[in-house]
Short mmCIF file of C-alpha atoms in Angstrom, two decimals:
data_model
loop_
_atom_site.label_atom_id
_atom_site.label_comp_id
_atom_site.label_asym_id
_atom_site.label_seq_id
_atom_site.Cartn_x
_atom_site.Cartn_y
_atom_site.Cartn_z
CA UNK M 101 -26.57 1.18 22.87
CA UNK M 102 -28.78 -2.31 23.88
CA UNK M 103 -27.00 -4.99 24.63
CA UNK M 104 -28.19 -8.09 23.25
CA UNK M 105 -29.01 -12.11 24.80
CA UNK M 106 -29.59 -14.23 22.70
CA UNK M 107 -31.09 -12.38 19.54
CA UNK M 108 -32.93 -9.06 19.07
CA UNK M 109 -32.41 -5.77 18.58
CA UNK M 110 -31.11 -3.66 15.40
CA UNK M 111 -28.83 -3.37 12.44
CA UNK M 112 -26.51 -1.23 14.06
CA UNK M 113 -27.30 -3.36 17.53
CA UNK M 114 -26.37 -6.22 15.43
CA UNK M 115 -23.09 -4.19 13.69
CA UNK M 116 -21.55 -2.88 16.03
CA UNK M 117 -21.22 -6.39 17.69
CA UNK M 118 -19.59 -7.54 14.50
CA UNK M 119 -17.64 -4.41 14.54
CA UNK M 120 -16.15 -5.72 18.00
CA UNK M 121 -15.88 -9.13 17.22
CA UNK M 122 -14.05 -8.53 13.88
CA UNK M 123 -11.81 -5.93 16.27
CA UNK M 124 -12.99 -3.09 13.86
CA UNK M 125 -13.29 -0.27 16.86
CA UNK M 126 -11.50 2.12 14.80
CA UNK M 127 -13.66 3.93 12.20
CA UNK M 128 -12.19 5.98 9.12
CA UNK M 129 -14.90 8.04 7.99
CA UNK M 130 -16.48 11.63 6.74
CA UNK M 131 -20.02 12.12 8.01
CA UNK M 132 -23.03 13.03 6.26
CA UNK M 133 -26.31 13.28 6.75
CA UNK M 134 -27.03 9.65 5.34
CA UNK M 135 -25.29 8.21 8.47
CA UNK M 136 -26.19 9.46 10.73
CA UNK M 137 -27.99 6.87 12.43
CA UNK M 138 -24.99 4.74 12.36
CA UNK M 139 -23.82 7.14 14.96
CA UNK M 140 -26.98 6.64 17.42
CA UNK M 141 -24.95 5.74 21.34
CA UNK M 142 -22.02 5.49 19.60
CA UNK M 143 -19.78 3.22 21.72
CA UNK M 144 -17.42 4.14 24.40
CA UNK M 145 -14.99 1.69 23.21
CA UNK M 146 -14.95 3.00 19.25
CA UNK M 147 -12.93 5.57 17.69
CA UNK M 148 -14.17 7.93 14.85
CA UNK M 149 -11.05 9.39 12.86
CA UNK M 150 -11.66 11.60 11.10
CA UNK M 151 -10.75 12.73 7.75
CA UNK M 152 -11.40 16.06 5.97
CA UNK M 153 -11.49 14.21 2.39
CA UNK M 154 -13.02 10.97 1.92
CA UNK M 155 -10.29 9.20 -0.23
CA UNK M 156 -8.58 10.52 2.96
CA UNK M 157 -10.57 8.33 5.32
CA UNK M 158 -10.36 5.35 2.86
CA UNK M 159 -5.71 6.16 2.62
CA UNK M 160 -5.94 6.49 6.62
CA UNK M 161 -7.79 2.74 7.40
CA UNK M 162 -5.40 1.00 4.84
CA UNK M 163 -2.94 2.19 6.77
CA UNK M 164 -3.96 1.20 9.38
CA UNK M 165 -5.26 -2.62 8.44
CA UNK M 166 -1.66 -2.84 6.97
CA UNK M 167 -0.12 -1.92 10.07
CA UNK M 168 -2.98 -3.99 12.14
CA UNK M 169 -3.32 -6.75 9.71
CA UNK M 170 -6.77 -6.99 10.42
CA UNK M 171 -9.55 -5.60 8.24
CA UNK M 172 -10.35 -1.46 8.70
CA UNK M 173 -14.26 -0.21 8.82
CA UNK M 174 -14.54 3.50 6.08
CA UNK M 175 -17.54 4.82 6.57
CA UNK M 176 -17.90 7.14 3.16
CA UNK M 177 -20.89 9.51 2.43
CA UNK M 178 -23.60 8.29 -0.02
CA UNK M 179 -22.56 9.08 -3.93
CA UNK M 180 -20.98 11.83 -3.37
CA UNK M 181 -18.41 10.37 -0.55
CA UNK M 182 -18.02 7.40 -2.51
CA UNK M 183 -16.62 9.14 -5.98
CA UNK M 184 -14.62 11.35 -4.09
CA UNK M 185 -12.54 8.11 -2.26
CA UNK M 186 -12.55 5.89 -5.94
CA UNK M 187 -9.11 6.77 -6.46
CA UNK M 188 -8.16 5.46 -2.62
CA UNK M 189 -9.88 2.60 -3.17
CA UNK M 190 -8.33 1.22 -6.90
CA UNK M 191 -5.07 1.80 -5.01
CA UNK M 192 -6.40 -0.61 -1.86
CA UNK M 193 -7.96 -2.87 -3.97
CA UNK M 194 -4.24 -3.05 -6.53
CA UNK M 195 -2.32 -2.96 -3.61
CA UNK M 196 -4.77 -6.25 -1.84
CA UNK M 197 -5.54 -3.94 1.73
CA UNK M 198 -8.40 -4.83 3.31
CA UNK M 199 -11.38 -3.08 3.89
CA UNK M 200 -14.37 -2.82 5.12
CA UNK M 201 -16.67 0.27 3.13
CA UNK M 202 -19.33 0.94 4.22
CA UNK M 203 -21.32 3.88 2.44
CA UNK M 204 -24.62 6.01 3.30
CA UNK M 205 -27.67 5.62 0.90
CA UNK M 206 -30.44 7.79 1.50
CA UNK M 207 -34.11 6.18 2.41
CA UNK M 208 -35.39 2.91 1.18
CA UNK M 209 -38.86 4.80 0.93
CA UNK M 210 -37.41 7.78 -1.14
CA UNK M 211 -35.13 5.80 -3.62
CA UNK M 212 -37.78 5.24 -6.58
CA UNK M 213 -38.21 8.95 -6.47
CA UNK M 214 -34.20 9.94 -7.49
CA UNK M 215 -33.48 12.00 -4.07
CA UNK M 216 -31.53 14.63 -3.10
CA UNK M 217 -27.98 12.20 -2.39
CA UNK M 218 -28.93 8.73 -3.14
CA UNK M 219 -27.10 6.79 -5.35
CA UNK M 220 -28.21 5.00 -8.87
CA UNK M 221 -26.91 1.19 -8.92
CA UNK M 222 -25.00 1.60 -5.64
CA UNK M 223 -23.37 -2.23 -5.76
CA UNK M 224 -22.13 -0.84 -9.54
CA UNK M 225 -20.53 2.78 -8.56
CA UNK M 226 -17.03 1.41 -7.11
CA UNK M 227 -16.91 -2.10 -9.05
CA UNK M 228 -14.27 -3.41 -10.26
CA UNK M 229 -12.13 -2.28 -7.89
CA UNK M 230 -13.72 -3.92 -4.70
CA UNK M 231 -13.80 -8.15 -4.77
CA UNK M 232 -17.81 -7.28 -3.59
CA UNK M 233 -20.06 -5.44 -3.35
CA UNK M 234 -24.11 -5.45 -2.80
CA UNK M 235 -27.42 -2.98 -0.93
CA UNK M 236 -28.76 -5.56 1.05
CA UNK M 237 -32.86 -6.46 -0.34
CA UNK M 238 -33.72 -6.34 3.57
CA UNK M 239 -32.55 -4.07 6.62
CA UNK M 240 -32.36 -7.24 8.32
CA UNK M 241 -30.09 -8.96 6.06
CA UNK M 242 -26.91 -6.08 6.87
CA UNK M 243 -25.17 -7.80 9.49
CA UNK M 244 -25.23 -10.79 7.77
CA UNK M 245 -23.86 -9.25 4.85
CA UNK M 246 -21.44 -7.03 6.39
CA UNK M 247 -19.74 -10.27 8.16
CA UNK M 248 -19.56 -12.03 4.14
CA UNK M 249 -17.36 -9.02 3.44
CA UNK M 250 -15.67 -9.25 5.96
CA UNK M 251 -14.49 -13.09 4.83
CA UNK M 252 -14.18 -11.61 1.87
CA UNK M 253 -11.55 -9.01 2.30
CA UNK M 254 -9.79 -10.81 4.52
CA UNK M 255 -9.52 -14.17 2.30
CA UNK M 256 -6.39 -14.36 -0.61
CA UNK M 257 -6.00 -12.30 -2.22
CA UNK M 258 -6.84 -8.94 0.20
CA UNK M 259 -8.64 -6.42 -0.98
CA UNK M 260 -11.91 -3.79 -0.60
CA UNK M 261 -15.42 -4.80 -0.43
CA UNK M 262 -18.90 -1.93 -0.16
CA UNK M 263 -21.83 -2.38 1.24
CA UNK M 264 -24.53 0.75 0.81
CA UNK M 265 -27.31 0.73 3.63
CA UNK M 266 -29.84 3.21 3.20
CA UNK M 267 -30.08 5.30 5.99
CA UNK M 268 -33.69 4.25 7.69
CA UNK M 269 -32.08 0.20 7.86
CA UNK M 270 -30.08 0.64 11.07
CA UNK M 271 -32.72 1.15 13.69
CA UNK M 272 -34.39 -2.34 11.63
CA UNK M 273 -34.51 -5.05 13.71
CA UNK M 274 -32.04 -7.67 13.08
CA UNK M 275 -30.21 -10.66 14.28
CA UNK M 276 -26.50 -10.65 15.10
CA UNK M 277 -24.44 -12.54 12.99
CA UNK M 278 -22.33 -15.24 15.15
CA UNK M 279 -17.97 -15.17 14.82
CA UNK M 280 -17.28 -17.49 12.35
CA UNK M 281 -13.19 -18.41 11.30
CA UNK M 282 -11.96 -18.77 7.27
CA UNK M 283 -8.86 -19.71 6.91
CA UNK M 284 -7.87 -18.97 3.68
CA UNK M 285 -4.06 -20.36 3.06
CA UNK M 286 -3.65 -22.72 0.06
CA UNK M 287 -1.39 -24.37 -1.36
CA UNK M 288 -0.83 -25.48 -5.23
CA UNK M 289 -0.38 -29.04 -6.33
CA UNK M 290 2.11 -30.88 -4.71
CA UNK M 291 2.88 -32.70 -7.92
CA UNK M 292 3.70 -29.08 -9.90
CA UNK M 293 5.59 -27.33 -6.57
CA UNK M 294 7.96 -30.82 -7.00
CA UNK M 295 8.94 -30.10 -9.90
CA UNK M 296 9.49 -26.45 -9.47
CA UNK M 297 11.74 -28.11 -6.61
CA UNK M 298 13.28 -30.46 -9.15
CA UNK M 299 14.22 -27.28 -12.15
CA UNK M 300 15.61 -25.05 -9.18
CA UNK M 301 18.38 -28.11 -8.27
CA UNK M 302 18.62 -28.41 -12.42
CA UNK M 303 19.36 -24.68 -12.89
CA UNK M 304 22.65 -22.60 -13.11
CA UNK M 305 21.65 -19.12 -12.39
CA UNK M 306 18.56 -18.89 -10.39
CA UNK M 307 16.98 -16.10 -9.38
CA UNK M 308 13.84 -14.82 -7.38
CA UNK M 309 11.01 -12.16 -7.68
CA UNK M 310 9.70 -10.00 -4.58
CA UNK M 311 6.73 -8.81 -4.98
CA UNK M 312 3.72 -7.51 -2.53
CA UNK M 313 2.15 -10.77 -2.12
CA UNK M 314 5.26 -11.78 0.53
CA UNK M 315 4.79 -8.97 3.07
CA UNK M 316 1.25 -9.43 3.03
CA UNK M 317 1.27 -13.18 3.96
CA UNK M 318 4.21 -12.35 5.97
CA UNK M 319 6.24 -14.97 4.02
CA UNK M 320 10.07 -12.95 4.40
CA UNK M 321 11.62 -15.66 6.29
CA UNK M 322 10.37 -18.50 4.08
CA UNK M 323 11.45 -16.76 0.87
CA UNK M 324 15.29 -15.24 2.57
CA UNK M 325 15.63 -19.04 3.65
CA UNK M 326 14.93 -20.18 -0.11
CA UNK M 327 17.16 -17.53 -1.91
CA UNK M 328 19.69 -18.34 0.74
CA UNK M 329 19.68 -21.98 0.11
CA UNK M 330 19.19 -22.28 -3.67
CA UNK M 331 21.79 -18.94 -3.76
CA UNK M 332 19.58 -17.21 -6.10
CA UNK M 333 20.02 -14.05 -7.32
CA UNK M 334 16.58 -11.40 -5.43
CA UNK M 335 14.74 -8.74 -7.27
CA UNK M 336 11.95 -6.56 -6.15
CA UNK M 337 8.87 -6.40 -8.30
CA UNK M 338 8.07 -3.15 -10.62
CA UNK M 339 6.80 -0.73 -8.47
CA UNK M 340 5.72 -2.85 -5.81
CA UNK M 341 4.04 -1.35 -3.16
CA UNK M 342 5.74 -3.09 0.05
CA UNK M 343 8.56 -4.55 0.80
CA UNK M 344 9.61 -8.00 0.85
CA UNK M 345 13.22 -8.81 1.87
CA UNK M 346 16.10 -7.33 3.26
CA UNK M 347 18.15 -4.95 0.81
CA UNK M 348 21.39 -5.07 3.05
CA UNK M 349 21.22 -8.42 2.01
CA UNK M 350 24.10 -9.72 -0.33
CA UNK M 351 21.98 -11.72 -2.67
CA UNK M 352 19.81 -8.52 -2.87
CA UNK M 353 20.36 -6.72 -6.49
CA UNK M 354 17.62 -3.75 -6.79
CA UNK M 355 14.11 -3.19 -8.60
CA UNK M 356 13.03 -3.99 -11.24
CA UNK M 357 12.47 -1.74 -13.69
CA UNK M 358 8.79 -0.61 -15.25
CA UNK M 359 9.80 -0.90 -18.82
CA UNK M 360 9.76 -3.91 -20.70
CA UNK M 361 13.12 -3.82 -22.31
CA UNK M 362 14.69 -3.03 -19.23
CA UNK M 363 12.67 -5.42 -16.87
CA UNK M 364 14.01 -8.44 -19.48
CA UNK M 365 17.53 -7.11 -19.66
CA UNK M 366 17.67 -7.15 -16.04
CA UNK M 367 16.69 -10.88 -15.51
CA UNK M 368 18.22 -11.99 -18.69
CA UNK M 369 21.27 -13.72 -16.80
CA UNK M 370 19.01 -15.58 -14.66
CA UNK M 371 18.00 -19.19 -16.49
CA UNK M 372 15.09 -19.38 -13.82
CA UNK M 373 12.77 -16.88 -12.18
CA UNK M 374 10.78 -17.70 -9.94
CA UNK M 375 7.80 -14.70 -9.45
CA UNK M 376 6.63 -14.42 -5.09
CA UNK M 377 3.99 -12.80 -5.24
CA UNK M 378 4.25 -10.89 -8.00
CA UNK M 379 2.46 -9.27 -10.87
CA UNK M 380 6.32 -9.16 -12.41
CA UNK M 381 5.01 -7.83 -15.85
CA UNK M 382 3.79 -4.14 -13.59
CA UNK M 383 4.83 -2.22 -17.28
CA UNK M 384 4.54 2.32 -16.99
CA UNK M 385 6.32 2.61 -20.31
CA UNK M 386 5.51 1.28 -23.52
CA UNK M 387 8.85 0.05 -26.10
CA UNK M 388 7.53 -3.01 -27.33
CA UNK M 389 9.96 -5.57 -26.06
CA UNK M 390 9.61 -8.96 -24.64
CA UNK M 391 8.00 -9.13 -21.48
CA UNK M 392 11.98 -12.07 -21.12
CA UNK M 393 14.96 -12.84 -23.36
CA UNK M 394 14.74 -15.98 -25.21
CA UNK M 395 16.58 -18.33 -22.47
CA UNK M 396 15.08 -17.32 -18.94
CA UNK M 397 11.83 -19.64 -17.59
CA UNK M 398 9.77 -17.86 -15.61
CA UNK M 399 7.31 -19.86 -12.69
CA UNK M 400 4.70 -17.36 -10.96
CA UNK M 401 3.86 -17.77 -7.67
CA UNK M 402 0.87 -15.92 -6.48
CA UNK M 403 -2.97 -16.52 -4.80
CA UNK M 404 -4.07 -14.59 -7.65
CA UNK M 405 -6.12 -17.31 -9.94
CA UNK M 406 -7.12 -13.90 -12.18
CA UNK M 407 -3.41 -12.72 -12.29
CA UNK M 408 -2.38 -16.38 -13.02
CA UNK M 409 -4.37 -15.98 -16.39
CA UNK M 410 -3.51 -12.21 -17.60
CA UNK M 411 0.25 -13.24 -17.38
CA UNK M 412 2.23 -13.27 -20.98
CA UNK M 413 4.68 -16.24 -20.62
CA UNK M 414 5.83 -18.91 -17.75
CA UNK M 415 4.13 -21.40 -15.54
CA UNK M 416 1.61 -19.63 -12.99
CA UNK M 417 1.32 -22.01 -9.77
CA UNK M 418 -1.44 -20.83 -7.84
CA UNK M 419 -0.99 -21.35 -4.55
CA UNK M 420 -0.55 -18.84 -0.82
CA UNK M 421 3.04 -18.32 -0.58
CA UNK M 422 4.01 -19.12 2.87
CA UNK M 423 2.66 -22.64 2.26
CA UNK M 424 4.76 -23.19 -1.09
CA UNK M 425 7.90 -21.58 0.20
CA UNK M 426 7.38 -24.27 3.14
CA UNK M 427 6.76 -27.02 1.06
CA UNK M 428 9.71 -25.78 -1.72
CA UNK M 429 12.09 -25.21 1.01
CA UNK M 430 11.62 -29.67 2.45
CA UNK M 431 12.14 -30.75 -1.35
CA UNK M 432 15.35 -28.59 -1.82
CA UNK M 433 19.36 -29.67 -2.26
CA UNK M 434 21.79 -27.38 -0.99
CA UNK M 435 23.61 -26.38 -4.72
CA UNK M 436 27.06 -26.70 -6.14
CA UNK M 437 26.68 -23.38 -7.67
CA UNK M 438 28.51 -19.70 -6.32
CA UNK M 439 25.73 -17.12 -4.34
CA UNK M 440 24.87 -13.68 -6.89
CA UNK M 441 27.72 -11.16 -6.51
CA UNK M 442 26.59 -8.08 -4.30
CA UNK M 443 25.15 -5.05 -6.29
CA UNK M 444 27.54 -2.29 -5.87
CA UNK M 445 27.21 0.42 -3.31
CA UNK M 446 25.95 4.23 -4.90
CA UNK M 447 28.70 6.66 -4.75
CA UNK M 448 27.32 9.35 -2.67
CA UNK M 449 25.64 12.40 -3.74
CA UNK M 450 28.04 15.20 -4.92
CA UNK M 451 28.96 18.28 -3.84
CA UNK M 452 26.45 20.72 -4.47
CA UNK M 453 25.34 24.38 -3.90
CA UNK M 454 21.30 23.33 -3.08
CA UNK M 455 20.15 20.11 -1.15
CA UNK M 456 19.31 17.47 -3.97
CA UNK M 457 17.34 14.56 -2.83
CA UNK M 458 20.66 12.07 -3.67
CA UNK M 459 22.11 14.50 -0.70
CA UNK M 460 18.84 13.82 1.76
CA UNK M 461 19.00 10.21 1.23
CA UNK M 462 21.98 9.63 1.59
CA UNK M 463 21.80 11.51 5.30
CA UNK M 464 18.28 9.69 5.51
CA UNK M 465 20.18 6.63 5.63
CA UNK M 466 22.45 7.10 8.15
CA UNK M 467 20.09 8.61 10.61
CA UNK M 468 16.83 6.22 9.78
CA UNK M 469 15.96 3.73 12.36
CA UNK M 470 15.93 0.56 11.66
CA UNK M 471 12.58 0.05 12.92
CA UNK M 472 11.03 2.71 11.35
CA UNK M 473 8.58 2.03 9.08
CA UNK M 474 9.17 4.51 5.53
CA UNK M 475 6.09 5.14 3.83
CA UNK M 476 7.03 7.04 0.19
CA UNK M 477 5.53 8.99 -2.05
CA UNK M 478 8.01 11.55 -4.04
CA UNK M 479 7.94 9.79 -7.69
CA UNK M 480 10.57 12.19 -9.09
CA UNK M 481 12.80 10.05 -7.00
CA UNK M 482 11.41 7.11 -6.07
CA UNK M 483 14.95 5.45 -7.88
CA UNK M 484 17.29 7.53 -5.95
CA UNK M 485 15.83 5.95 -2.78
CA UNK M 486 15.97 2.51 -3.77
CA UNK M 487 19.15 3.44 -4.17
CA UNK M 488 20.21 4.82 -1.55
CA UNK M 489 17.78 3.89 1.35
CA UNK M 490 18.08 0.23 2.41
CA UNK M 491 15.11 -1.10 3.72
CA UNK M 492 15.44 -4.57 5.92
CA UNK M 493 12.60 -4.68 8.57
CA UNK M 494 9.82 -7.34 7.30
CA UNK M 495 6.66 -4.16 6.62
CA UNK M 496 9.00 -1.45 6.74
CA UNK M 497 8.30 0.28 2.98
CA UNK M 498 4.61 0.75 1.67
CA UNK M 499 4.11 2.85 -0.72
CA UNK M 500 1.16 3.29 -3.99
CA UNK M 501 1.84 0.56 -6.09
CA UNK M 502 -0.88 1.64 -8.47
CA UNK M 503 -0.07 4.81 -9.03
CA UNK M 504 -2.92 7.60 -7.25
CA UNK M 505 -1.58 10.21 -5.89
CA UNK M 506 -2.77 10.91 -2.04
CA UNK M 507 -2.65 7.68 -0.60
CA UNK M 508 1.02 8.40 0.81
CA UNK M 509 -0.06 11.35 3.27
CA UNK M 510 -2.73 10.05 5.14
CA UNK M 511 -1.43 6.07 5.22
CA UNK M 512 1.34 7.34 7.19
CA UNK M 513 -1.00 8.69 9.17
CA UNK M 514 -3.77 5.12 9.63
CA UNK M 515 -0.01 3.02 10.23
CA UNK M 516 1.36 5.20 12.71
CA UNK M 517 -2.34 5.14 14.93
CA UNK M 518 -1.99 0.99 14.32
CA UNK M 519 1.02 0.53 16.78
CA UNK M 520 1.64 4.17 17.71
CA UNK M 521 5.65 3.90 16.68
CA UNK M 522 6.87 6.30 14.27
CA UNK M 523 6.50 6.06 10.49
CA UNK M 524 8.85 8.76 8.36
CA UNK M 525 7.27 9.70 5.22
CA UNK M 526 8.64 11.29 2.22
CA UNK M 527 6.89 12.92 -0.45
CA UNK M 528 6.98 14.95 -3.02
CA UNK M 529 5.73 18.58 -3.47
CA UNK M 530 2.78 17.32 -5.89
CA UNK M 531 1.94 14.44 -3.88
CA UNK M 532 1.93 15.52 -1.21
CA UNK M 533 -1.11 18.75 -2.47
CA UNK M 534 -3.93 15.83 -3.27
CA UNK M 535 -4.16 15.01 0.52
CA UNK M 536 -2.56 17.63 2.72
CA UNK M 537 -5.90 17.97 4.53
CA UNK M 538 -4.79 14.59 6.62
CA UNK M 539 -1.91 16.52 8.52
CA UNK M 540 -4.93 18.17 10.50
CA UNK M 541 -5.65 14.67 11.05
CA UNK M 542 -2.51 13.90 12.21
CA UNK M 543 -2.74 16.71 14.19
CA UNK M 544 -5.98 15.95 16.11
CA UNK M 545 -5.26 12.19 16.99
CA UNK M 546 -1.13 12.81 17.49
CA UNK M 547 0.43 10.43 14.86
CA UNK M 548 3.98 10.35 15.49
CA UNK M 549 4.88 10.58 11.75
CA UNK M 550 8.25 12.59 10.45
CA UNK M 551 6.80 14.01 7.29
CA UNK M 552 9.32 14.90 4.58
CA UNK M 553 8.59 17.54 1.76
CA UNK M 554 10.79 17.27 -1.32
CA UNK M 555 10.48 20.58 -2.56
CA UNK M 556 10.70 20.55 -6.64
CA UNK M 557 8.26 23.17 -7.62
CA UNK M 558 6.21 20.97 -10.28
CA UNK M 559 5.21 17.69 -11.35
CA UNK M 560 9.02 16.42 -11.83
CA UNK M 561 7.52 12.81 -12.24
CA UNK M 562 5.48 13.88 -15.70
CA UNK M 563 7.92 16.47 -16.79
CA UNK M 564 10.11 13.65 -16.93
CA UNK M 565 8.10 11.03 -19.21
CA UNK M 566 7.41 13.95 -21.11
CA UNK M 567 11.40 14.34 -22.00
CA UNK M 568 11.54 11.00 -22.99
CA UNK M 569 8.94 10.69 -25.55
CA UNK M 570 10.17 14.56 -26.90
CA UNK M 571 7.13 16.34 -25.34
CA UNK M 572 8.61 19.68 -23.70
CA UNK M 573 7.63 21.57 -21.74
CA UNK M 574 4.82 19.54 -20.53
CA UNK M 575 1.72 22.76 -19.41
CA UNK M 576 0.22 21.99 -16.04
CA UNK M 577 3.22 20.41 -14.26
CA UNK M 578 4.66 23.45 -12.33
CA UNK M 579 3.95 24.14 -9.02
CA UNK M 580 5.24 26.93 -6.98
CA UNK M 581 4.92 29.44 -3.82
CA UNK M 582 3.06 26.51 -1.29
CA UNK M 583 4.38 27.27 1.96
CA UNK M 584 4.32 24.18 3.13
CA UNK M 585 5.44 25.03 6.55
CA UNK M 586 3.37 27.41 7.26
CA UNK M 587 0.25 25.13 5.50
CA UNK M 588 0.94 22.35 8.40
CA UNK M 589 1.76 24.92 10.88
CA UNK M 590 -2.29 25.93 10.79
CA UNK M 591 -3.55 22.30 10.55
CA UNK M 592 -1.76 21.85 13.95
CA UNK M 593 1.58 19.85 12.92
CA UNK M 594 4.75 21.23 14.10
CA UNK M 595 6.64 22.47 10.96
CA UNK M 596 10.26 23.69 9.51
CA UNK M 597 12.31 24.75 6.31
CA UNK M 598 15.61 24.38 4.88
CA UNK M 599 16.72 24.83 1.20
CA UNK M 600 20.99 25.10 2.34
CA UNK M 601 23.01 22.10 2.26
CA UNK M 602 24.21 23.02 5.88
CA UNK M 603 21.13 23.13 7.43
CA UNK M 604 19.54 19.99 6.87
CA UNK M 605 22.15 17.64 8.94
CA UNK M 606 20.40 19.61 12.18
CA UNK M 607 16.85 19.71 10.43
CA UNK M 608 16.86 15.91 9.49
CA UNK M 609 17.91 15.20 13.30
CA UNK M 610 15.48 16.71 14.34
CA UNK M 611 12.59 15.46 12.71
CA UNK M 612 13.85 12.20 13.37
CA UNK M 613 14.47 11.79 16.68
CA UNK M 614 11.09 13.65 18.15
CA UNK M 615 9.25 11.44 20.58
CA UNK M 616 6.54 8.74 19.54
CA UNK M 617 3.97 10.91 21.80
CA UNK M 618 5.13 14.07 20.57
CA UNK M 619 2.74 14.35 17.16
CA UNK M 620 3.36 14.83 13.34
CA UNK M 621 6.16 16.94 12.40
CA UNK M 622 7.08 18.00 9.28
CA UNK M 623 10.25 19.42 7.23
CA UNK M 624 10.10 21.53 3.76
CA UNK M 625 13.11 20.51 2.47
CA UNK M 626 13.44 22.47 -1.12
CA UNK M 627 15.31 20.59 -3.55
CA UNK M 628 16.88 20.95 -6.89
CA UNK M 629 15.21 20.34 -10.17
CA UNK M 630 17.37 17.09 -12.01
CA UNK M 631 16.94 15.62 -15.07
CA UNK M 632 17.28 12.49 -13.97
CA UNK M 633 16.00 9.92 -16.80
CA UNK M 634 13.03 7.88 -14.63
CA UNK M 635 13.47 4.45 -14.42
CA UNK M 636 17.68 4.45 -15.29
CA UNK M 637 18.56 2.19 -12.20
CA UNK M 638 21.75 3.01 -10.63
CA UNK M 639 23.51 -0.45 -10.83
CA UNK M 640 22.75 -1.40 -14.38
#
């Protein structure tokens, strides 16, 4: 790799310098022929993390970005690789994860001939699930376009960006791009915040709904201070992809359901609701109910003007969360009202001859170290997990807030590689099979991840939704005969199996206590299939 002094060099030289300047020296990808020139004289201070399928590369990069709180760099292979990755790109976009995605493209001299592996209209392919998408007109523009893309990825609302690079551009001359800083925090109109503070002073029963934006902006201390100052009940937004409030706190009430009528009923006791960094009305099941009951007044604070525009009700303040909360805290007075009653604790899991998800989560609650990040992709059991395993650490819970499966397993790899601290990842058997090849990457890089696969023999979440609307049985929802222990071992992971309740405590203690330098461990649990209805919260 040549070293530049004040100018000159190639596109590759300038891009390598840019990646160093922005801290993106860990590259996630799956290489192909149209990326080969990017790897010429690969820098010794760079790490290439290979995903055996492009969607796992994107999800691993997302986990790394969430752990480092910086954009991560992803290299994809032409049109086919981008196509494979789009489910994960969709998750990253909806979950506001900053990724800089570069895809190889065939040589410029061949593009008019529709070449093998060439991408037609590459900038359109990943839209609308990227914030920015370009194939530069000139090779010399690539470093500047990538620098712009990085700044856009890191500007609120954060998200993935995409640049297509023809393979013969890397060796063309280009000037380096000087580093720049963009400060992207902004605050709503002070008069609007003052009016909101006055309404919080005068209301009788306030509630906060905490969304993923609170964690994204590291605004949990301010959200916690506001909740305590105004003595508000606190809920987490439906299907949130991140934690944003300590769940053991006495003001915490639970997770809102993604069904209009149920959500409105949970919020009906409150006269003022303030949603923080949350879309709030994230529904999964249609029931034609109004979004809120009459008498519930909504204020919505978020950095995304598009989200503010589509909300069906309420007053939106377009703002980043942290400075807005700081402003509100400066204006607030101590209220003359009682704090909300704490939510009741769930009943212990009843005895069973089989391992049940509830039994597993009860044990996980008592054995999970409080400084562990918990990653979840077990849709059938997510309500039970939230009810029984409180997460208190900022950034301590990660999942898909968007629903494209195959995210959790590789997300945990990237998150573990970000700081080399053990991550615990709870998966359903169906979810795990979307991206199981990421276990190879976990083993290859010694990623400290403990995986627990809850194997109920099928896509139980789909079956439950089918029962809800009178469709049973649902074809194509049974899975059986997958030996996850042998599968994990074939990828190089340590693995074990349990199916009897009496074996579970020792098996779980063994995988949770693994050293951070002992690499990935997988525990395969055969769990009893349940008839539980989705979105039927335990406490209400």
